[in-house]
Amino acid sequence: MNREAIIQGMKERVFAANLALPEAGLVKLTWGNASEINRELGVIVIKPSGVPYKTMKAADMVVTDLAGNLLAEGLNSSSDLPTHVVLYQHFEKVNAVIHTHSKHAVMWAQAGRDIPAYGTTHADTFYGAVPCTRQLTVAEVERAYEMETGKVIVETFNDRQLDPLAIPAVIVRGHGPFTWGETLAKAVDNSIVLDEVAEMAYMNEIIQPHCETIPQYLLDKHYFRKHGPGAYYGQK
Ligand SMILES: [Zn+2]
């Protein structure tokens, strides 16, 4: 396939993923963005900034190089592009990134708390608590806010020695969730699951304020039957 055809396919997938987010109830107005990277080709395709979903077309998707520089005349990229770029630079197996302000994940971000792994719904997708970053500093926000948002996510995963593919989501303190995956379809699913488990965890703590997290052996069972070399869930 030639370069143009590959980029066209990326634009169609990124467009469809961006539409899937409001459809799943994760995005209101234009509060979200999805992107995909092709490292061999050296391109990132991302949603344009502030274009209403009703009038958005696949052709409006913005194409940049791996540093986030525009490669063609067109619309401005999502203002969160620098966050996506930093995540692609540091999470080498990640090929798609999504940001939303989905309500329940944002609630945990605003509370400044990790989302605990309370059950197997969580464990099927996230191998442990979904981390909440530290607050950005004044200097970071004033210097290069979107890039620093990416850096604080990477810092959180490095400091806690987390594998971004085993926990394909984060919540940025006071802001909201970023999710990712090896494919855009997986990243969309991860965004949906994240908001579901965020809501369940919130309700759990109302029902049982001292709710225990899922035991390690059950977390292992559910995560590893779906992921990794020993996975057996689903169809071959
Ligand atoms: Zn945001």
mmCIF file with all atom_site columns, C-alpha atoms in Angstrom, residues 65-219:
data_model
loop_
_atom_site.group_PDB
_atom_site.id
_atom_site.type_symbol
_atom_site.label_atom_id
_atom_site.label_alt_id
_atom_site.label_comp_id
_atom_site.label_asym_id
_atom_site.label_entity_id
_atom_site.label_seq_id
_atom_site.pdbx_PDB_ins_code
_atom_site.Cartn_x
_atom_site.Cartn_y
_atom_site.Cartn_z
_atom_site.occupancy
_atom_site.B_iso_or_equiv
_atom_site.pdbx_formal_charge
_atom_site.auth_seq_id
_atom_site.auth_comp_id
_atom_site.auth_asym_id
_atom_site.auth_atom_id
_atom_site.pdbx_PDB_model_num
ATOM 1   C CA . ASP A 1 65  ? 5.032   14.239  11.719 1.00 0.00 ? 65  ASP A CA 1
ATOM 2   C CA . LEU A 1 66  ? 6.195   12.377  14.847 1.00 0.00 ? 66  LEU A CA 1
ATOM 3   C CA . ALA A 1 67  ? 7.055   15.693  16.535 1.00 0.00 ? 67  ALA A CA 1
ATOM 4   C CA . GLY A 1 68  ? 3.569   17.065  15.892 1.00 0.00 ? 68  GLY A CA 1
ATOM 5   C CA . ASN A 1 69  ? 4.458   19.425  13.009 1.00 0.00 ? 69  ASN A CA 1
ATOM 6   C CA . LEU A 1 70  ? 1.663   19.796  10.432 1.00 0.00 ? 70  LEU A CA 1
ATOM 7   C CA . LEU A 1 71  ? 2.453   17.970  7.193  1.00 0.00 ? 71  LEU A CA 1
ATOM 8   C CA . ALA A 1 72  ? -0.234  19.547  5.016  1.00 0.00 ? 72  ALA A CA 1
ATOM 9   C CA . GLU A 1 73  ? -2.363  22.651  4.771  1.00 0.00 ? 73  GLU A CA 1
ATOM 10  C CA . GLY A 1 74  ? -5.626  22.216  6.626  1.00 0.00 ? 74  GLY A CA 1
ATOM 11  C CA . LEU A 1 75  ? -7.331  22.659  9.964  1.00 0.00 ? 75  LEU A CA 1
ATOM 12  C CA . ASN A 1 76  ? -5.523  23.194  13.257 1.00 0.00 ? 76  ASN A CA 1
ATOM 13  C CA . SER A 1 77  ? -4.903  19.995  15.184 1.00 0.00 ? 77  SER A CA 1
ATOM 14  C CA . SER A 1 78  ? -6.472  19.252  18.540 1.00 0.00 ? 78  SER A CA 1
ATOM 15  C CA . SER A 1 79  ? -4.796  21.436  21.165 1.00 0.00 ? 79  SER A CA 1
ATOM 16  C CA . ASP A 1 80  ? -3.923  18.243  23.083 1.00 0.00 ? 80  ASP A CA 1
ATOM 17  C CA . LEU A 1 81  ? -1.631  16.999  20.280 1.00 0.00 ? 81  LEU A CA 1
ATOM 18  C CA . PRO A 1 82  ? 1.572   17.641  22.316 1.00 0.00 ? 82  PRO A CA 1
ATOM 19  C CA . THR A 1 83  ? 0.261   15.279  25.030 1.00 0.00 ? 83  THR A CA 1
ATOM 20  C CA . HIS A 1 84  ? -0.321  12.561  22.419 1.00 0.00 ? 84  HIS A CA 1
ATOM 21  C CA . VAL A 1 85  ? 3.177   13.150  20.961 1.00 0.00 ? 85  VAL A CA 1
ATOM 22  C CA . VAL A 1 86  ? 4.882   12.711  24.354 1.00 0.00 ? 86  VAL A CA 1
ATOM 23  C CA . LEU A 1 87  ? 2.941   9.492   25.021 1.00 0.00 ? 87  LEU A CA 1
ATOM 24  C CA . TYR A 1 88  ? 3.935   8.064   21.605 1.00 0.00 ? 88  TYR A CA 1
ATOM 25  C CA . GLN A 1 89  ? 7.580   8.988   22.224 1.00 0.00 ? 89  GLN A CA 1
ATOM 26  C CA . HIS A 1 90  ? 7.735   7.168   25.563 1.00 0.00 ? 90  HIS A CA 1
ATOM 27  C CA . PHE A 1 91  ? 5.192   4.354   25.183 1.00 0.00 ? 91  PHE A CA 1
ATOM 28  C CA . GLU A 1 92  ? 6.693   2.626   22.151 1.00 0.00 ? 92  GLU A CA 1
ATOM 29  C CA . LYS A 1 93  ? 4.093   -0.121  21.775 1.00 0.00 ? 93  LYS A CA 1
ATOM 30  C CA . VAL A 1 94  ? 1.183   2.303   21.912 1.00 0.00 ? 94  VAL A CA 1
ATOM 31  C CA . ASN A 1 95  ? -0.290  3.124   18.492 1.00 0.00 ? 95  ASN A CA 1
ATOM 32  C CA . ALA A 1 96  ? -3.412  5.059   19.471 1.00 0.00 ? 96  ALA A CA 1
ATOM 33  C CA . VAL A 1 97  ? -4.243  7.613   22.167 1.00 0.00 ? 97  VAL A CA 1
ATOM 34  C CA . ILE A 1 98  ? -7.613  8.954   23.315 1.00 0.00 ? 98  ILE A CA 1
ATOM 35  C CA . HIS A 1 99  ? -8.533  11.792  25.640 1.00 0.00 ? 99  HIS A CA 1
ATOM 36  C CA . THR A 1 100 ? -12.015 12.445  26.979 1.00 0.00 ? 100 THR A CA 1
ATOM 37  C CA . HIS A 1 101 ? -13.678 14.221  29.876 1.00 0.00 ? 101 HIS A CA 1
ATOM 38  C CA . SER A 1 102 ? -15.916 11.226  30.583 1.00 0.00 ? 102 SER A CA 1
ATOM 39  C CA . LYS A 1 103 ? -17.815 12.016  33.749 1.00 0.00 ? 103 LYS A CA 1
ATOM 40  C CA . HIS A 1 104 ? -16.882 9.229   36.153 1.00 0.00 ? 104 HIS A CA 1
ATOM 41  C CA . ALA A 1 105 ? -13.197 9.140   35.289 1.00 0.00 ? 105 ALA A CA 1
ATOM 42  C CA . VAL A 1 106 ? -13.076 12.926  35.676 1.00 0.00 ? 106 VAL A CA 1
ATOM 43  C CA . MET A 1 107 ? -14.662 12.628  39.122 1.00 0.00 ? 107 MET A CA 1
ATOM 44  C CA . TRP A 1 108 ? -11.710 10.505  40.303 1.00 0.00 ? 108 TRP A CA 1
ATOM 45  C CA . ALA A 1 109 ? -9.250  12.891  38.621 1.00 0.00 ? 109 ALA A CA 1
ATOM 46  C CA . GLN A 1 110 ? -10.853 15.809  40.442 1.00 0.00 ? 110 GLN A CA 1
ATOM 47  C CA . ALA A 1 111 ? -10.726 13.868  43.710 1.00 0.00 ? 111 ALA A CA 1
ATOM 48  C CA . GLY A 1 112 ? -7.043  13.197  43.051 1.00 0.00 ? 112 GLY A CA 1
ATOM 49  C CA . ARG A 1 113 ? -7.389  9.473   43.601 1.00 0.00 ? 113 ARG A CA 1
ATOM 50  C CA . ASP A 1 114 ? -6.285  6.353   41.732 1.00 0.00 ? 114 ASP A CA 1
ATOM 51  C CA . ILE A 1 115 ? -9.236  4.226   40.604 1.00 0.00 ? 115 ILE A CA 1
ATOM 52  C CA . PRO A 1 116 ? -8.890  1.058   42.737 1.00 0.00 ? 116 PRO A CA 1
ATOM 53  C CA . ALA A 1 117 ? -9.311  -2.369  41.163 1.00 0.00 ? 117 ALA A CA 1
ATOM 54  C CA . TYR A 1 118 ? -12.414 -3.522  43.022 1.00 0.00 ? 118 TYR A CA 1
ATOM 55  C CA . GLY A 1 119 ? -13.445 -6.406  40.798 1.00 0.00 ? 119 GLY A CA 1
ATOM 56  C CA . THR A 1 120 ? -13.054 -8.518  37.704 1.00 0.00 ? 120 THR A CA 1
ATOM 57  C CA . THR A 1 121 ? -14.659 -5.975  35.338 1.00 0.00 ? 121 THR A CA 1
ATOM 58  C CA . HIS A 1 122 ? -11.677 -3.780  36.134 1.00 0.00 ? 122 HIS A CA 1
ATOM 59  C CA . ALA A 1 123 ? -9.175  -6.664  36.107 1.00 0.00 ? 123 ALA A CA 1
ATOM 60  C CA . ASP A 1 124 ? -10.217 -7.823  32.632 1.00 0.00 ? 124 ASP A CA 1
ATOM 61  C CA . THR A 1 125 ? -8.754  -4.617  31.170 1.00 0.00 ? 125 THR A CA 1
ATOM 62  C CA . PHE A 1 126 ? -6.522  -2.957  33.779 1.00 0.00 ? 126 PHE A CA 1
ATOM 63  C CA . TYR A 1 127 ? -3.914  -4.957  35.707 1.00 0.00 ? 127 TYR A CA 1
ATOM 64  C CA . GLY A 1 128 ? -4.246  -2.949  38.923 1.00 0.00 ? 128 GLY A CA 1
ATOM 65  C CA . ALA A 1 129 ? -5.397  0.508   39.985 1.00 0.00 ? 129 ALA A CA 1
ATOM 66  C CA . VAL A 1 130 ? -5.607  3.150   37.263 1.00 0.00 ? 130 VAL A CA 1
ATOM 67  C CA . PRO A 1 131 ? -3.134  5.773   38.462 1.00 0.00 ? 131 PRO A CA 1
ATOM 68  C CA . CYS A 1 132 ? -3.886  9.429   39.064 1.00 0.00 ? 132 CYS A CA 1
ATOM 69  C CA . THR A 1 133 ? -0.956  11.764  38.314 1.00 0.00 ? 133 THR A CA 1
ATOM 70  C CA . ARG A 1 134 ? 0.329   14.459  40.623 1.00 0.00 ? 134 ARG A CA 1
ATOM 71  C CA . GLN A 1 135 ? -0.873  18.017  40.124 1.00 0.00 ? 135 GLN A CA 1
ATOM 72  C CA . LEU A 1 136 ? 1.066   20.002  37.512 1.00 0.00 ? 136 LEU A CA 1
ATOM 73  C CA . THR A 1 137 ? 3.068   22.914  38.923 1.00 0.00 ? 137 THR A CA 1
ATOM 74  C CA . VAL A 1 138 ? 2.522   26.591  38.029 1.00 0.00 ? 138 VAL A CA 1
ATOM 75  C CA . ALA A 1 139 ? 5.738   26.540  35.979 1.00 0.00 ? 139 ALA A CA 1
ATOM 76  C CA . GLU A 1 140 ? 4.654   23.431  34.047 1.00 0.00 ? 140 GLU A CA 1
ATOM 77  C CA . VAL A 1 141 ? 1.230   24.870  33.263 1.00 0.00 ? 141 VAL A CA 1
ATOM 78  C CA . GLU A 1 142 ? 2.696   28.176  32.115 1.00 0.00 ? 142 GLU A CA 1
ATOM 79  C CA . ARG A 1 143 ? 5.620   26.680  30.150 1.00 0.00 ? 143 ARG A CA 1
ATOM 80  C CA . ALA A 1 144 ? 4.017   24.114  27.881 1.00 0.00 ? 144 ALA A CA 1
ATOM 81  C CA . TYR A 1 145 ? 0.820   22.853  29.438 1.00 0.00 ? 145 TYR A CA 1
ATOM 82  C CA . GLU A 1 146 ? -0.127  20.100  26.977 1.00 0.00 ? 146 GLU A CA 1
ATOM 83  C CA . MET A 1 147 ? 3.421   18.748  26.661 1.00 0.00 ? 147 MET A CA 1
ATOM 84  C CA . GLU A 1 148 ? 3.859   18.773  30.449 1.00 0.00 ? 148 GLU A CA 1
ATOM 85  C CA . THR A 1 149 ? 0.593   16.861  30.762 1.00 0.00 ? 149 THR A CA 1
ATOM 86  C CA . GLY A 1 150 ? 2.179   14.110  28.673 1.00 0.00 ? 150 GLY A CA 1
ATOM 87  C CA . LYS A 1 151 ? 5.357   14.248  30.749 1.00 0.00 ? 151 LYS A CA 1
ATOM 88  C CA . VAL A 1 152 ? 3.536   13.904  34.078 1.00 0.00 ? 152 VAL A CA 1
ATOM 89  C CA . ILE A 1 153 ? 1.763   10.810  32.711 1.00 0.00 ? 153 ILE A CA 1
ATOM 90  C CA . VAL A 1 154 ? 5.103   9.260   31.691 1.00 0.00 ? 154 VAL A CA 1
ATOM 91  C CA . GLU A 1 155 ? 6.593   10.246  35.074 1.00 0.00 ? 155 GLU A CA 1
ATOM 92  C CA . THR A 1 156 ? 3.707   8.500   36.877 1.00 0.00 ? 156 THR A CA 1
ATOM 93  C CA . PHE A 1 157 ? 4.247   5.254   34.934 1.00 0.00 ? 157 PHE A CA 1
ATOM 94  C CA . ASN A 1 158 ? 8.041   5.403   35.404 1.00 0.00 ? 158 ASN A CA 1
ATOM 95  C CA . ASP A 1 159 ? 7.907   6.217   39.126 1.00 0.00 ? 159 ASP A CA 1
ATOM 96  C CA . ARG A 1 160 ? 5.417   3.438   39.824 1.00 0.00 ? 160 ARG A CA 1
ATOM 97  C CA . GLN A 1 161 ? 7.068   1.035   37.376 1.00 0.00 ? 161 GLN A CA 1
ATOM 98  C CA . LEU A 1 162 ? 3.816   0.435   35.506 1.00 0.00 ? 162 LEU A CA 1
ATOM 99  C CA . ASP A 1 163 ? 3.565   -1.147  32.061 1.00 0.00 ? 163 ASP A CA 1
ATOM 100 C CA . PRO A 1 164 ? 1.436   1.130   29.847 1.00 0.00 ? 164 PRO A CA 1
ATOM 101 C CA . LEU A 1 165 ? 0.031   -1.872  27.978 1.00 0.00 ? 165 LEU A CA 1
ATOM 102 C CA . ALA A 1 166 ? -0.979  -3.649  31.207 1.00 0.00 ? 166 ALA A CA 1
ATOM 103 C CA . ILE A 1 167 ? -2.672  -0.476  32.497 1.00 0.00 ? 167 ILE A CA 1
ATOM 104 C CA . PRO A 1 168 ? -3.704  1.354   29.309 1.00 0.00 ? 168 PRO A CA 1
ATOM 105 C CA . ALA A 1 169 ? -5.177  4.392   31.070 1.00 0.00 ? 169 ALA A CA 1
ATOM 106 C CA . VAL A 1 170 ? -4.362  7.224   33.421 1.00 0.00 ? 170 VAL A CA 1
ATOM 107 C CA . ILE A 1 171 ? -6.258  10.056  35.015 1.00 0.00 ? 171 ILE A CA 1
ATOM 108 C CA . VAL A 1 172 ? -4.546  13.423  35.114 1.00 0.00 ? 172 VAL A CA 1
ATOM 109 C CA . ARG A 1 173 ? -5.105  15.188  38.434 1.00 0.00 ? 173 ARG A CA 1
ATOM 110 C CA . GLY A 1 174 ? -7.842  17.802  38.242 1.00 0.00 ? 174 GLY A CA 1
ATOM 111 C CA . HIS A 1 175 ? -8.326  17.123  34.527 1.00 0.00 ? 175 HIS A CA 1
ATOM 112 C CA . GLY A 1 176 ? -9.370  13.732  33.226 1.00 0.00 ? 176 GLY A CA 1
ATOM 113 C CA . PRO A 1 177 ? -8.544  10.472  31.495 1.00 0.00 ? 177 PRO A CA 1
ATOM 114 C CA . PHE A 1 178 ? -6.142  9.523   28.731 1.00 0.00 ? 178 PHE A CA 1
ATOM 115 C CA . THR A 1 179 ? -6.342  5.980   27.411 1.00 0.00 ? 179 THR A CA 1
ATOM 116 C CA . TRP A 1 180 ? -4.383  4.162   24.744 1.00 0.00 ? 180 TRP A CA 1
ATOM 117 C CA . GLY A 1 181 ? -3.798  0.835   23.043 1.00 0.00 ? 181 GLY A CA 1
ATOM 118 C CA . GLU A 1 182 ? -1.962  -1.119  20.377 1.00 0.00 ? 182 GLU A CA 1
ATOM 119 C CA . THR A 1 183 ? -4.874  -0.285  18.058 1.00 0.00 ? 183 THR A CA 1
ATOM 120 C CA . LEU A 1 184 ? -7.389  2.541   17.949 1.00 0.00 ? 184 LEU A CA 1
ATOM 121 C CA . ALA A 1 185 ? -10.260 0.083   18.425 1.00 0.00 ? 185 ALA A CA 1
ATOM 122 C CA . LYS A 1 186 ? -8.644  -1.157  21.660 1.00 0.00 ? 186 LYS A CA 1
ATOM 123 C CA . ALA A 1 187 ? -8.101  2.405   22.838 1.00 0.00 ? 187 ALA A CA 1
ATOM 124 C CA . VAL A 1 188 ? -11.817 3.171   22.291 1.00 0.00 ? 188 VAL A CA 1
ATOM 125 C CA . ASP A 1 189 ? -12.766 0.039   24.262 1.00 0.00 ? 189 ASP A CA 1
ATOM 126 C CA . ASN A 1 190 ? -10.369 1.019   27.045 1.00 0.00 ? 190 ASN A CA 1
ATOM 127 C CA . SER A 1 191 ? -12.031 4.464   27.283 1.00 0.00 ? 191 SER A CA 1
ATOM 128 C CA . ILE A 1 192 ? -15.438 2.835   27.621 1.00 0.00 ? 192 ILE A CA 1
ATOM 129 C CA . VAL A 1 193 ? -14.268 0.319   30.227 1.00 0.00 ? 193 VAL A CA 1
ATOM 130 C CA . LEU A 1 194 ? -12.453 3.028   32.176 1.00 0.00 ? 194 LEU A CA 1
ATOM 131 C CA . ASP A 1 195 ? -15.588 5.106   32.639 1.00 0.00 ? 195 ASP A CA 1
ATOM 132 C CA . GLU A 1 196 ? -17.616 2.017   33.577 1.00 0.00 ? 196 GLU A CA 1
ATOM 133 C CA . VAL A 1 197 ? -15.161 0.918   36.260 1.00 0.00 ? 197 VAL A CA 1
ATOM 134 C CA . ALA A 1 198 ? -14.804 4.509   37.484 1.00 0.00 ? 198 ALA A CA 1
ATOM 135 C CA . GLU A 1 199 ? -18.563 4.637   38.020 1.00 0.00 ? 199 GLU A CA 1
ATOM 136 C CA . MET A 1 200 ? -18.647 1.197   39.665 1.00 0.00 ? 200 MET A CA 1
ATOM 137 C CA . ALA A 1 201 ? -15.792 2.099   42.028 1.00 0.00 ? 201 ALA A CA 1
ATOM 138 C CA . TYR A 1 202 ? -17.524 5.320   42.996 1.00 0.00 ? 202 TYR A CA 1
ATOM 139 C CA . MET A 1 203 ? -20.797 3.518   43.762 1.00 0.00 ? 203 MET A CA 1
ATOM 140 C CA . ASN A 1 204 ? -18.882 0.741   45.559 1.00 0.00 ? 204 ASN A CA 1
ATOM 141 C CA . GLU A 1 205 ? -17.477 3.202   48.034 1.00 0.00 ? 205 GLU A CA 1
ATOM 142 C CA . ILE A 1 206 ? -20.980 4.475   48.760 1.00 0.00 ? 206 ILE A CA 1
ATOM 143 C CA . ILE A 1 207 ? -22.320 0.955   49.336 1.00 0.00 ? 207 ILE A CA 1
ATOM 144 C CA . GLN A 1 208 ? -19.249 -0.105  51.287 1.00 0.00 ? 208 GLN A CA 1
ATOM 145 C CA . PRO A 1 209 ? -16.924 2.700   52.433 1.00 0.00 ? 209 PRO A CA 1
ATOM 146 C CA . HIS A 1 210 ? -14.225 0.179   53.389 1.00 0.00 ? 210 HIS A CA 1
ATOM 147 C CA . CYS A 1 211 ? -14.518 -1.875  50.231 1.00 0.00 ? 211 CYS A CA 1
ATOM 148 C CA . GLU A 1 212 ? -11.575 -4.225  49.701 1.00 0.00 ? 212 GLU A CA 1
ATOM 149 C CA . THR A 1 213 ? -9.758  -4.318  46.391 1.00 0.00 ? 213 THR A CA 1
ATOM 150 C CA . ILE A 1 214 ? -9.804  -7.521  44.354 1.00 0.00 ? 214 ILE A CA 1
ATOM 151 C CA . PRO A 1 215 ? -7.402  -10.180 45.708 1.00 0.00 ? 215 PRO A CA 1
ATOM 152 C CA . GLN A 1 216 ? -4.170  -10.539 43.705 1.00 0.00 ? 216 GLN A CA 1
ATOM 153 C CA . TYR A 1 217 ? -4.930  -14.146 42.622 1.00 0.00 ? 217 TYR A CA 1
ATOM 154 C CA . LEU A 1 218 ? -8.285  -13.101 41.133 1.00 0.00 ? 218 LEU A CA 1
ATOM 155 C CA . LEU A 1 219 ? -6.770  -10.008 39.503 1.00 0.00 ? 219 LEU A CA 1
#
